[in-house]
GROMACS .gro file of C-alpha atoms in nm:
model
  413
    1MET     CA    1   1.167   1.957  -1.241
    2ALA     CA    2   1.211   2.205  -0.958
    3THR     CA    3   0.972   2.178  -0.666
    4LEU     CA    4   0.702   2.440  -0.691
    5THR     CA    5   0.765   2.602  -0.352
    6ARG     CA    6   0.714   2.926  -0.539
    7ILE     CA    7   0.432   2.948  -0.789
    8GLN     CA    8   0.599   2.947  -1.131
    9PRO     CA    9   0.335   2.953  -1.408
   10ARG     CA   10   0.542   2.777  -1.677
   11ALA     CA   11   0.656   2.500  -1.443
   12LEU     CA   12   0.301   2.468  -1.311
   13VAL     CA   13   0.160   2.421  -1.662
   14ARG     CA   14   0.423   2.154  -1.734
   15ALA     CA   15   0.345   1.973  -1.410
   16SER     CA   16  -0.025   1.980  -1.499
   17GLY     CA   17   0.018   1.803  -1.833
   18GLY     CA   18   0.119   2.084  -2.068
   19PRO     CA   19  -0.059   2.375  -2.239
   20ARG     CA   20  -0.285   2.161  -2.459
   21TYR     CA   21  -0.407   1.962  -2.164
   22ALA     CA   22  -0.471   2.282  -1.966
   23VAL     CA   23  -0.681   2.414  -2.256
   24ALA     CA   24  -0.868   2.082  -2.268
   25LEU     CA   25  -0.952   2.114  -1.898
   26ALA     CA   26  -1.075   2.470  -1.943
   27VAL     CA   27  -1.292   2.386  -2.246
   28ASP     CA   28  -1.437   2.080  -2.074
   29ALA     CA   29  -1.520   2.279  -1.759
   30LEU     CA   30  -1.672   2.556  -1.970
   31GLY     CA   31  -1.908   2.302  -2.126
   32THR     CA   32  -1.993   2.152  -1.787
   33GLY     CA   33  -2.059   2.499  -1.647
   34MET     CA   34  -2.304   2.566  -1.930
   35LEU     CA   35  -2.476   2.230  -1.879
   36ARG     CA   36  -2.527   2.222  -1.502
   37PRO     CA   37  -2.762   2.522  -1.463
   38PHE     CA   38  -3.005   2.419  -1.736
   39LEU     CA   39  -3.015   2.037  -1.729
   40LEU     CA   40  -3.311   2.031  -1.490
   41LEU     CA   41  -3.478   2.315  -1.681
   42TYR     CA   42  -3.418   2.127  -2.008
   43GLY     CA   43  -3.610   1.828  -1.876
   44VAL     CA   44  -3.895   2.044  -1.743
   45THR     CA   45  -3.916   2.305  -2.020
   46VAL     CA   46  -3.808   2.129  -2.340
   47LEU     CA   47  -3.908   1.769  -2.266
   48ARG     CA   48  -4.210   1.872  -2.056
   49LEU     CA   49  -4.132   1.631  -1.773
   50SER     CA   50  -4.246   1.702  -1.418
   51ALA     CA   51  -3.984   1.845  -1.182
   52PRO     CA   52  -3.987   1.539  -0.948
   53VAL     CA   53  -3.948   1.299  -1.242
   54THR     CA   54  -3.666   1.508  -1.389
   55GLY     CA   55  -3.483   1.533  -1.058
   56THR     CA   56  -3.520   1.161  -0.991
   57ALA     CA   57  -3.388   1.073  -1.339
   58MET     CA   58  -3.087   1.300  -1.286
   59THR     CA   59  -3.012   1.149  -0.943
   60VAL     CA   60  -3.044   0.792  -1.070
   61GLY     CA   61  -2.815   0.874  -1.361
   62ILE     CA   62  -2.549   1.025  -1.134
   63VAL     CA   63  -2.557   0.734  -0.889
   64ALA     CA   64  -2.560   0.472  -1.166
   65GLY     CA   65  -2.260   0.647  -1.321
   66LEU     CA   66  -2.057   0.541  -1.018
   67GLY     CA   67  -2.082   0.182  -1.143
   68CYS     CA   68  -1.820   0.258  -1.409
   69MET     CA   69  -1.546   0.330  -1.156
   70PRO     CA   70  -1.406  -0.025  -1.109
   71ALA     CA   71  -1.358  -0.056  -1.486
   72VAL     CA   72  -1.199   0.291  -1.500
   73GLY     CA   73  -0.958   0.193  -1.223
   74ARG     CA   74  -0.849  -0.123  -1.404
   75TRP     CA   75  -0.808   0.069  -1.730
   76LEU     CA   76  -0.583   0.322  -1.558
   77ASP     CA   77  -0.376   0.044  -1.401
   78HIS     CA   78  -0.312  -0.093  -1.750
   79GLY     CA   79  -0.124   0.231  -1.824
   80ALA     CA   80  -0.388   0.446  -1.995
   81ARG     CA   81  -0.390   0.811  -1.895
   82SER     CA   82  -0.490   1.076  -2.151
   83THR     CA   83  -0.704   0.817  -2.332
   84VAL     CA   84  -0.921   0.770  -2.022
   85VAL     CA   85  -0.950   1.145  -1.973
   86ALA     CA   86  -1.059   1.184  -2.337
   87ALA     CA   87  -1.307   0.896  -2.302
   88SER     CA   88  -1.466   1.060  -1.997
   89MET     CA   89  -1.524   1.369  -2.212
   90LEU     CA   90  -1.649   1.177  -2.516
   91VAL     CA   91  -1.907   0.983  -2.318
   92ARG     CA   92  -2.060   1.315  -2.218
   93VAL     CA   93  -2.092   1.404  -2.586
   94LEU     CA   94  -2.307   1.093  -2.618
   95GLY     CA   95  -2.511   1.206  -2.317
   96VAL     CA   96  -2.582   1.546  -2.471
   97ALA     CA   97  -2.667   1.382  -2.805
   98LEU     CA   98  -2.929   1.167  -2.628
   99LEU     CA   99  -3.058   1.480  -2.461
  100LEU     CA  100  -3.107   1.646  -2.799
  101ALA     CA  101  -3.265   1.332  -2.949
  102ALA     CA  102  -3.516   1.285  -2.668
  103PRO     CA  103  -3.874   1.372  -2.771
  104ALA     CA  104  -4.109   1.556  -2.537
  105GLY     CA  105  -4.235   1.337  -2.255
  106HIS     CA  106  -3.972   1.066  -2.306
  107VAL     CA  107  -3.823   1.017  -1.960
  108TRP     CA  108  -3.612   0.712  -2.047
  109LEU     CA  109  -3.397   0.891  -2.304
  110PHE     CA  110  -3.350   1.175  -2.059
  111ALA     CA  111  -3.248   0.923  -1.791
  112ALA     CA  112  -3.004   0.761  -2.037
  113ALA     CA  113  -2.856   1.103  -2.113
  114ALA     CA  114  -2.816   1.168  -1.740
  115LEU     CA  115  -2.647   0.827  -1.704
  116PHE     CA  116  -2.384   0.897  -1.970
  117LEU     CA  117  -2.326   1.245  -1.832
  118GLY     CA  118  -2.290   1.087  -1.488
  119ILE     CA  119  -2.038   0.831  -1.616
  120GLY     CA  120  -1.825   1.106  -1.765
  121ASN     CA  121  -1.847   1.323  -1.455
  122GLN     CA  122  -1.751   1.035  -1.225
  123ALA     CA  123  -1.469   0.898  -1.442
  124TRP     CA  124  -1.298   1.230  -1.508
  125PRO     CA  125  -1.158   1.309  -1.158
  126ALA     CA  126  -0.982   0.973  -1.119
  127ALA     CA  127  -0.846   0.980  -1.474
  128HIS     CA  128  -0.722   1.338  -1.435
  129ALA     CA  129  -0.555   1.266  -1.100
  130ALA     CA  130  -0.380   0.960  -1.247
  131LEU     CA  131  -0.254   1.164  -1.543
  132VAL     CA  132  -0.116   1.440  -1.321
  133ALA     CA  133   0.044   1.180  -1.091
  134THR     CA  134   0.218   1.038  -1.398
  135VAL     CA  135   0.353   1.372  -1.519
  136ALA     CA  136   0.450   1.523  -1.182
  137HIS     CA  137   0.562   1.382  -0.848
  138GLY     CA  138   0.586   1.490  -0.486
  139ARG     CA  139   0.471   1.840  -0.403
  140ASP     CA  140   0.477   1.938  -0.771
  141ARG     CA  141   0.189   1.695  -0.819
  142ASP     CA  142  -0.008   1.844  -0.528
  143THR     CA  143   0.029   2.195  -0.668
  144ALA     CA  144  -0.064   2.080  -1.018
  145LEU     CA  145  -0.381   1.916  -0.886
  146ALA     CA  146  -0.466   2.238  -0.702
  147ALA     CA  147  -0.403   2.447  -1.015
  148ALA     CA  148  -0.631   2.225  -1.222
  149ARG     CA  149  -0.909   2.267  -0.965
  150SER     CA  150  -0.863   2.644  -0.970
  151LEU     CA  151  -0.873   2.652  -1.350
  152ARG     CA  152  -1.174   2.422  -1.360
  153ASN     CA  153  -1.372   2.631  -1.112
  154ALA     CA  154  -1.300   2.947  -1.309
  155ALA     CA  155  -1.421   2.788  -1.633
  156LEU     CA  156  -1.725   2.640  -1.457
  157GLY     CA  157  -1.816   2.985  -1.333
  158VAL     CA  158  -1.782   3.142  -1.677
  159GLY     CA  159  -1.990   2.863  -1.832
  160ALA     CA  160  -2.261   2.904  -1.569
  161LEU     CA  161  -2.274   3.279  -1.632
  162LEU     CA  162  -2.310   3.222  -2.007
  163ALA     CA  163  -2.588   2.970  -1.951
  164THR     CA  164  -2.768   3.196  -1.704
  165ALA     CA  165  -2.755   3.484  -1.952
  166CYS     CA  166  -2.913   3.265  -2.218
  167LEU     CA  167  -3.188   3.101  -2.011
  168ALA     CA  168  -3.443   3.371  -2.094
  169GLY     CA  169  -3.433   3.269  -2.461
  170GLY     CA  170  -3.670   2.973  -2.425
  171THR     CA  171  -3.649   2.620  -2.562
  172THR     CA  172  -3.461   2.716  -2.877
  173VAL     CA  173  -3.176   2.866  -2.676
  174LEU     CA  174  -3.173   2.568  -2.442
  175ARG     CA  175  -3.125   2.334  -2.738
  176ALA     CA  176  -2.854   2.562  -2.876
  177LEU     CA  177  -2.676   2.553  -2.538
  178ALA     CA  178  -2.688   2.174  -2.547
  179VAL     CA  179  -2.525   2.174  -2.892
  180VAL     CA  180  -2.253   2.415  -2.778
  181THR     CA  181  -2.191   2.198  -2.472
  182ALA     CA  182  -2.150   1.887  -2.689
  183LEU     CA  183  -1.905   2.070  -2.914
  184ALA     CA  184  -1.708   2.187  -2.611
  185TYR     CA  185  -1.681   1.829  -2.481
  186LEU     CA  186  -1.576   1.706  -2.825
  187ALA     CA  187  -1.305   1.970  -2.859
  188ALA     CA  188  -1.179   1.900  -2.506
  189ALA     CA  189  -1.163   1.525  -2.575
  190ALA     CA  190  -0.961   1.581  -2.892
  191LEU     CA  191  -0.715   1.806  -2.709
  192ALA     CA  192  -0.678   1.567  -2.416
  193TRP     CA  193  -0.624   1.268  -2.645
  194SER     CA  194  -0.362   1.458  -2.847
  195VAL     CA  195  -0.140   1.487  -2.537
  196ARG     CA  196  -0.089   1.105  -2.547
  197ILE     CA  197   0.040   1.043  -2.198
  198HIS     CA  198   0.077   0.679  -2.091
  199ALA     CA  199   0.227   0.498  -1.794
  200ARG     CA  200   0.391   0.161  -1.850
  201PRO     CA  201   0.173  -0.107  -1.685
  202ALA     CA  202   0.331  -0.257  -1.374
  203LYS     CA  203   0.331  -0.608  -1.526
  204ALA     CA  204   0.532  -0.480  -1.822
  205ALA     CA  205   0.797  -0.311  -1.608
  206PRO     CA  206   1.128  -0.485  -1.531
  207ALA     CA  207   1.124  -0.687  -1.210
  208ASP     CA  208   1.366  -0.446  -1.040
  209ASP     CA  209   1.138  -0.149  -1.117
  210ARG     CA  210   0.812  -0.314  -1.023
  211ASP     CA  211   0.652  -0.223  -0.692
  212ASP     CA  212   0.461  -0.517  -0.551
  213GLU     CA  213   0.321  -0.328  -0.254
  214PRO     CA  214  -0.049  -0.411  -0.210
  215ALA     CA  215  -0.310  -0.142  -0.251
  216PRO     CA  216  -0.383   0.038   0.077
  217ARG     CA  217  -0.729  -0.042   0.215
  218MET     CA  218  -0.798   0.323   0.308
  219LEU     CA  219  -1.127   0.229   0.477
  220ALA     CA  220  -1.108   0.507   0.735
  221LEU     CA  221  -1.000   0.760   0.472
  222LEU     CA  222  -1.281   0.660   0.234
  223ALA     CA  223  -1.543   0.675   0.510
  224ALA     CA  224  -1.412   1.014   0.623
  225ASN     CA  225  -1.418   1.141   0.266
  226VAL     CA  226  -1.792   1.068   0.238
  227VAL     CA  227  -1.846   1.314   0.523
  228TYR     CA  228  -1.585   1.566   0.408
  229VAL     CA  229  -1.745   1.610   0.064
  230PHE     CA  230  -2.062   1.744   0.223
  231CYS     CA  231  -1.873   2.075   0.240
  232LEU     CA  232  -1.891   2.098  -0.140
  233ASN     CA  233  -2.271   2.118  -0.124
  234VAL     CA  234  -2.288   2.363   0.166
  235PRO     CA  235  -2.270   2.675  -0.058
  236GLU     CA  236  -2.512   2.526  -0.312
  237VAL     CA  237  -2.765   2.352  -0.084
  238ALA     CA  238  -2.731   2.420   0.289
  239VAL     CA  239  -2.660   2.795   0.288
  240PRO     CA  240  -2.935   2.888   0.035
  241LEU     CA  241  -3.179   2.667   0.228
  242VAL     CA  242  -3.103   2.840   0.558
  243LEU     CA  243  -3.099   3.192   0.412
  244VAL     CA  244  -3.426   3.153   0.225
  245THR     CA  245  -3.632   2.941   0.466
  246GLN     CA  246  -3.504   3.063   0.804
  247PHE     CA  247  -3.405   3.424   0.743
  248HIS     CA  248  -3.629   3.489   0.438
  249ALA     CA  249  -3.333   3.664   0.278
  250SER     CA  250  -3.324   3.799  -0.074
  251PRO     CA  251  -3.201   3.552  -0.341
  252VAL     CA  252  -2.910   3.792  -0.386
  253TRP     CA  253  -2.750   3.658  -0.066
  254PRO     CA  254  -2.724   3.290  -0.171
  255ALA     CA  255  -2.598   3.404  -0.511
  256ALA     CA  256  -2.334   3.622  -0.344
  257VAL     CA  257  -2.222   3.331  -0.125
  258PHE     CA  258  -2.187   3.105  -0.430
  259VAL     CA  259  -1.992   3.368  -0.626
  260ALA     CA  260  -1.763   3.434  -0.327
  261ASN     CA  261  -1.701   3.060  -0.295
  262THR     CA  262  -1.603   3.034  -0.660
  263VAL     CA  263  -1.376   3.340  -0.649
  264LEU     CA  264  -1.200   3.220  -0.333
  265VAL     CA  265  -1.138   2.874  -0.477
  266VAL     CA  266  -1.003   3.018  -0.802
  267THR     CA  267  -0.769   3.265  -0.630
  268LEU     CA  268  -0.660   3.075  -0.319
  269GLN     CA  269  -0.650   2.705  -0.412
  270VAL     CA  270  -0.290   2.709  -0.537
  271PRO     CA  271  -0.142   2.954  -0.281
  272VAL     CA  272  -0.300   2.771   0.014
  273THR     CA  273  -0.183   2.433  -0.115
  274VAL     CA  274   0.172   2.563  -0.156
  275LEU     CA  275   0.165   2.732   0.185
  276LEU     CA  276   0.058   2.409   0.360
  277SER     CA  277   0.306   2.190   0.171
  278ARG     CA  278   0.548   2.218   0.467
  279PHE     CA  279   0.314   1.985   0.660
  280SER     CA  280   0.225   1.623   0.590
  281ARG     CA  281  -0.076   1.567   0.366
  282ARG     CA  282  -0.254   1.366   0.636
  283THR     CA  283  -0.206   1.649   0.888
  284VAL     CA  284  -0.341   1.902   0.639
  285LEU     CA  285  -0.643   1.686   0.559
  286ALA     CA  286  -0.718   1.651   0.932
  287LEU     CA  287  -0.678   2.029   0.966
  288SER     CA  288  -0.936   2.084   0.694
  289GLY     CA  289  -1.183   1.882   0.900
  290VAL     CA  290  -1.117   2.102   1.203
  291VAL     CA  291  -1.171   2.419   0.996
  292LEU     CA  292  -1.493   2.278   0.848
  293THR     CA  293  -1.614   2.179   1.196
  294ALA     CA  294  -1.547   2.532   1.320
  295SER     CA  295  -1.743   2.674   1.026
  296TYR     CA  296  -2.041   2.446   1.096
  297LEU     CA  297  -2.041   2.561   1.459
  298GLY     CA  298  -2.022   2.917   1.326
  299PHE     CA  299  -2.330   2.855   1.114
  300LEU     CA  300  -2.506   2.721   1.423
  301ALA     CA  301  -2.417   3.036   1.617
  302ALA     CA  302  -2.532   3.253   1.326
  303ALA     CA  303  -2.865   3.069   1.321
  304SER     CA  304  -2.937   3.199   1.671
  305LEU     CA  305  -2.914   3.561   1.557
  306GLY     CA  306  -3.212   3.758   1.444
  307HIS     CA  307  -3.304   3.843   1.085
  308GLY     CA  308  -3.097   4.159   1.098
  309TRP     CA  309  -2.759   4.000   1.177
  310GLY     CA  310  -2.822   3.638   1.087
  311THR     CA  311  -2.795   3.676   0.709
  312PRO     CA  312  -2.459   3.862   0.699
  313ALA     CA  313  -2.327   3.631   0.972
  314VAL     CA  314  -2.406   3.323   0.761
  315ALA     CA  315  -2.238   3.489   0.462
  316ALA     CA  316  -1.927   3.564   0.671
  317VAL     CA  317  -1.904   3.210   0.812
  318SER     CA  318  -1.935   3.071   0.459
  319VAL     CA  319  -1.590   3.220   0.389
  320VAL     CA  320  -1.445   3.003   0.669
  321CYS     CA  321  -1.625   2.701   0.523
  322THR     CA  322  -1.473   2.776   0.182
  323ILE     CA  323  -1.125   2.792   0.336
  324GLY     CA  324  -1.187   2.447   0.484
  325GLU     CA  325  -1.303   2.324   0.143
  326ILE     CA  326  -0.986   2.461  -0.020
  327ILE     CA  327  -0.763   2.286   0.236
  328TYR     CA  328  -0.958   1.961   0.191
  329ALA     CA  329  -0.945   1.972  -0.189
  330GLY     CA  330  -0.572   2.045  -0.188
  331SER     CA  331  -0.485   1.748   0.033
  332ALA     CA  332  -0.736   1.464  -0.014
  333THR     CA  333  -0.653   1.339  -0.364
  334ALA     CA  334  -0.287   1.428  -0.309
  335LEU     CA  335  -0.283   1.201  -0.003
  336VAL     CA  336  -0.434   0.910  -0.197
  337THR     CA  337  -0.176   0.942  -0.476
  338ALA     CA  338   0.107   0.967  -0.221
  339ILE     CA  339   0.020   0.656  -0.016
  340THR     CA  340  -0.069   0.431  -0.311
  341PRO     CA  341   0.184   0.220  -0.505
  342ALA     CA  342   0.194   0.318  -0.871
  343HIS     CA  343   0.075  -0.018  -1.006
  344VAL     CA  344  -0.260   0.009  -0.823
  345LEU     CA  345  -0.305   0.387  -0.840
  346GLY     CA  346  -0.598   0.363  -1.080
  347ARG     CA  347  -0.799   0.133  -0.856
  348ALA     CA  348  -0.723   0.343  -0.547
  349LEU     CA  349  -0.835   0.663  -0.721
  350ALA     CA  350  -1.147   0.485  -0.847
  351ARG     CA  351  -1.240   0.379  -0.493
  352PHE     CA  352  -1.174   0.731  -0.369
  353GLN     CA  353  -1.401   0.874  -0.642
  354LEU     CA  354  -1.670   0.623  -0.543
  355SER     CA  355  -1.667   0.767  -0.191
  356THR     CA  356  -1.669   1.123  -0.328
  357GLY     CA  357  -1.953   1.054  -0.570
  358PHE     CA  358  -2.157   0.876  -0.304
  359GLY     CA  359  -2.112   1.165  -0.061
  360LEU     CA  360  -2.212   1.420  -0.323
  361ALA     CA  361  -2.515   1.212  -0.423
  362VAL     CA  362  -2.656   1.167  -0.071
  363SER     CA  363  -2.557   1.503   0.080
  364PRO     CA  364  -2.851   1.709  -0.059
  365ALA     CA  365  -3.104   1.461   0.083
  366VAL     CA  366  -2.921   1.441   0.418
  367ILE     CA  367  -2.882   1.819   0.443
  368THR     CA  368  -3.248   1.888   0.368
  369ALA     CA  369  -3.363   1.615   0.609
  370LEU     CA  370  -3.145   1.754   0.890
  371ALA     CA  371  -3.249   2.113   0.814
  372ALA     CA  372  -3.613   2.014   0.862
  373ARG     CA  373  -3.525   1.919   1.222
  374GLY     CA  374  -3.371   2.256   1.298
  375PRO     CA  375  -3.029   2.428   1.296
  376ALA     CA  376  -2.892   2.217   1.584
  377ALA     CA  377  -2.958   1.895   1.392
  378LEU     CA  378  -2.812   2.032   1.068
  379TRP     CA  379  -2.501   2.214   1.181
  380GLY     CA  380  -2.444   2.016   1.500
  381GLY     CA  381  -2.475   1.688   1.310
  382LEU     CA  382  -2.236   1.802   1.037
  383ALA     CA  383  -1.987   1.934   1.295
  384MET     CA  384  -1.984   1.611   1.494
  385ALA     CA  385  -1.953   1.387   1.188
  386THR     CA  386  -1.675   1.601   1.037
  387LEU     CA  387  -1.477   1.618   1.360
  388LEU     CA  388  -1.496   1.238   1.396
  389SER     CA  389  -1.380   1.205   1.035
  390ALA     CA  390  -1.087   1.441   1.097
  391SER     CA  391  -0.990   1.232   1.400
  392ALA     CA  392  -1.003   0.912   1.191
  393VAL     CA  393  -0.780   1.074   0.926
  394ALA     CA  394  -0.530   1.202   1.182
  395THR     CA  395  -0.494   0.864   1.354
  396GLY     CA  396  -0.489   0.660   1.032
  397LYS     CA  397  -0.201   0.432   0.943
  398ARG     CA  398   0.083   0.623   0.780
  399ARG     CA  399   0.246   0.472   0.473
  400LYS     CA  400   0.540   0.621   0.288
  401ILE     CA  401   0.529   0.522  -0.080
  402ASP     CA  402   0.755   0.638  -0.361
  403ASN     CA  403   0.478   0.675  -0.617
  404SER     CA  404   0.687   0.727  -0.930
  405PRO     CA  405   0.565   0.505  -1.215
  406VAL     CA  406   0.768   0.427  -1.525
  407VAL     CA  407   0.634   0.684  -1.770
  408ARG     CA  408   0.625   0.722  -2.146
  409LEU     CA  409   0.573   1.089  -2.231
  410PRO     CA  410   0.568   1.270  -2.564
  411ARG     CA  411   0.675   1.629  -2.607
  412ILE     CA  412   0.382   1.806  -2.438
  413TRP     CA  413   0.506   2.164  -2.417
   0.00000   0.00000   0.00000
């Protein structure tokens, strides 16, 4: 396969797993986009739970879902690929079914639904990255991972718009949205399973082909990743919090920032990843930390402006933050797949997802706690932590691994 130094749609689809798998990703993301905006409202409106109880149940479910990652990593290292992706989608069908079965006031069924949804959401990124790493190699793999993120964000945005348009319909519409979401997950799982991509387990490979390199420890990279992923919650948590509480801006501004973030990710994720492919992945990941640090300092400067200029300044700096997010997303997982021997790729990706999931779980609480202490604590703290993380990434041990597993592929295009 030719290296994707130029963006060639047909080659990009092949490197991403084929047309059916691309459709599966889009359908799955569409369902997730419909689910995310109304899950909290479902608990409050349909099940008549209090907002704190609903939010706590959702958080516990997400964090508990991280417990599945060691098993997912071992499953991937036994050669499973599309089966694990399909399983991560099917388990979310079970979560939505529990959501629909929960009677009013029943917090435990809602918590169980959040747990299964959390398991699926945590397992999917590692399984998807392992599948793409099996189909494509080198810079083709990096571009394919970037394309999948772009496609997923587009479908998430469309799903969120559909859900938002339907929220005025009351409890009946909320239940109907849950049913549609479950059907979307079911269809996506069937499509992903039909691709039938497997990697031969390392123990089953001939001795000459087997790579006995140990799994990289990646402690500095994992710790840095916990800090890096805070950037993913800046448009959803930090920026709305600052705009509404500090500048008393119209809700239109946070919505505009979120929409701009989505549009930029969808349009720029692949081109930026291809553009930066001339540099090492570790260098690019460190660069993303520098860009994010600059954006956090920009937010701090914007916070010192008055109500007249502060709001548009925050919106403008959020574009820089999104660029940093795009650079980070295009290099982080790609770096893990590049430095990890094929026979332990599943476990390495599982550990990486644990750090990502943990960072995403704690970042809203950390951001709100820092924001309560003022802009200097929030943006200065994030800038310092991110710059230290970028330094740790840049000075980390460099390993050069030929991550090309023995693959068994059907005709997928």
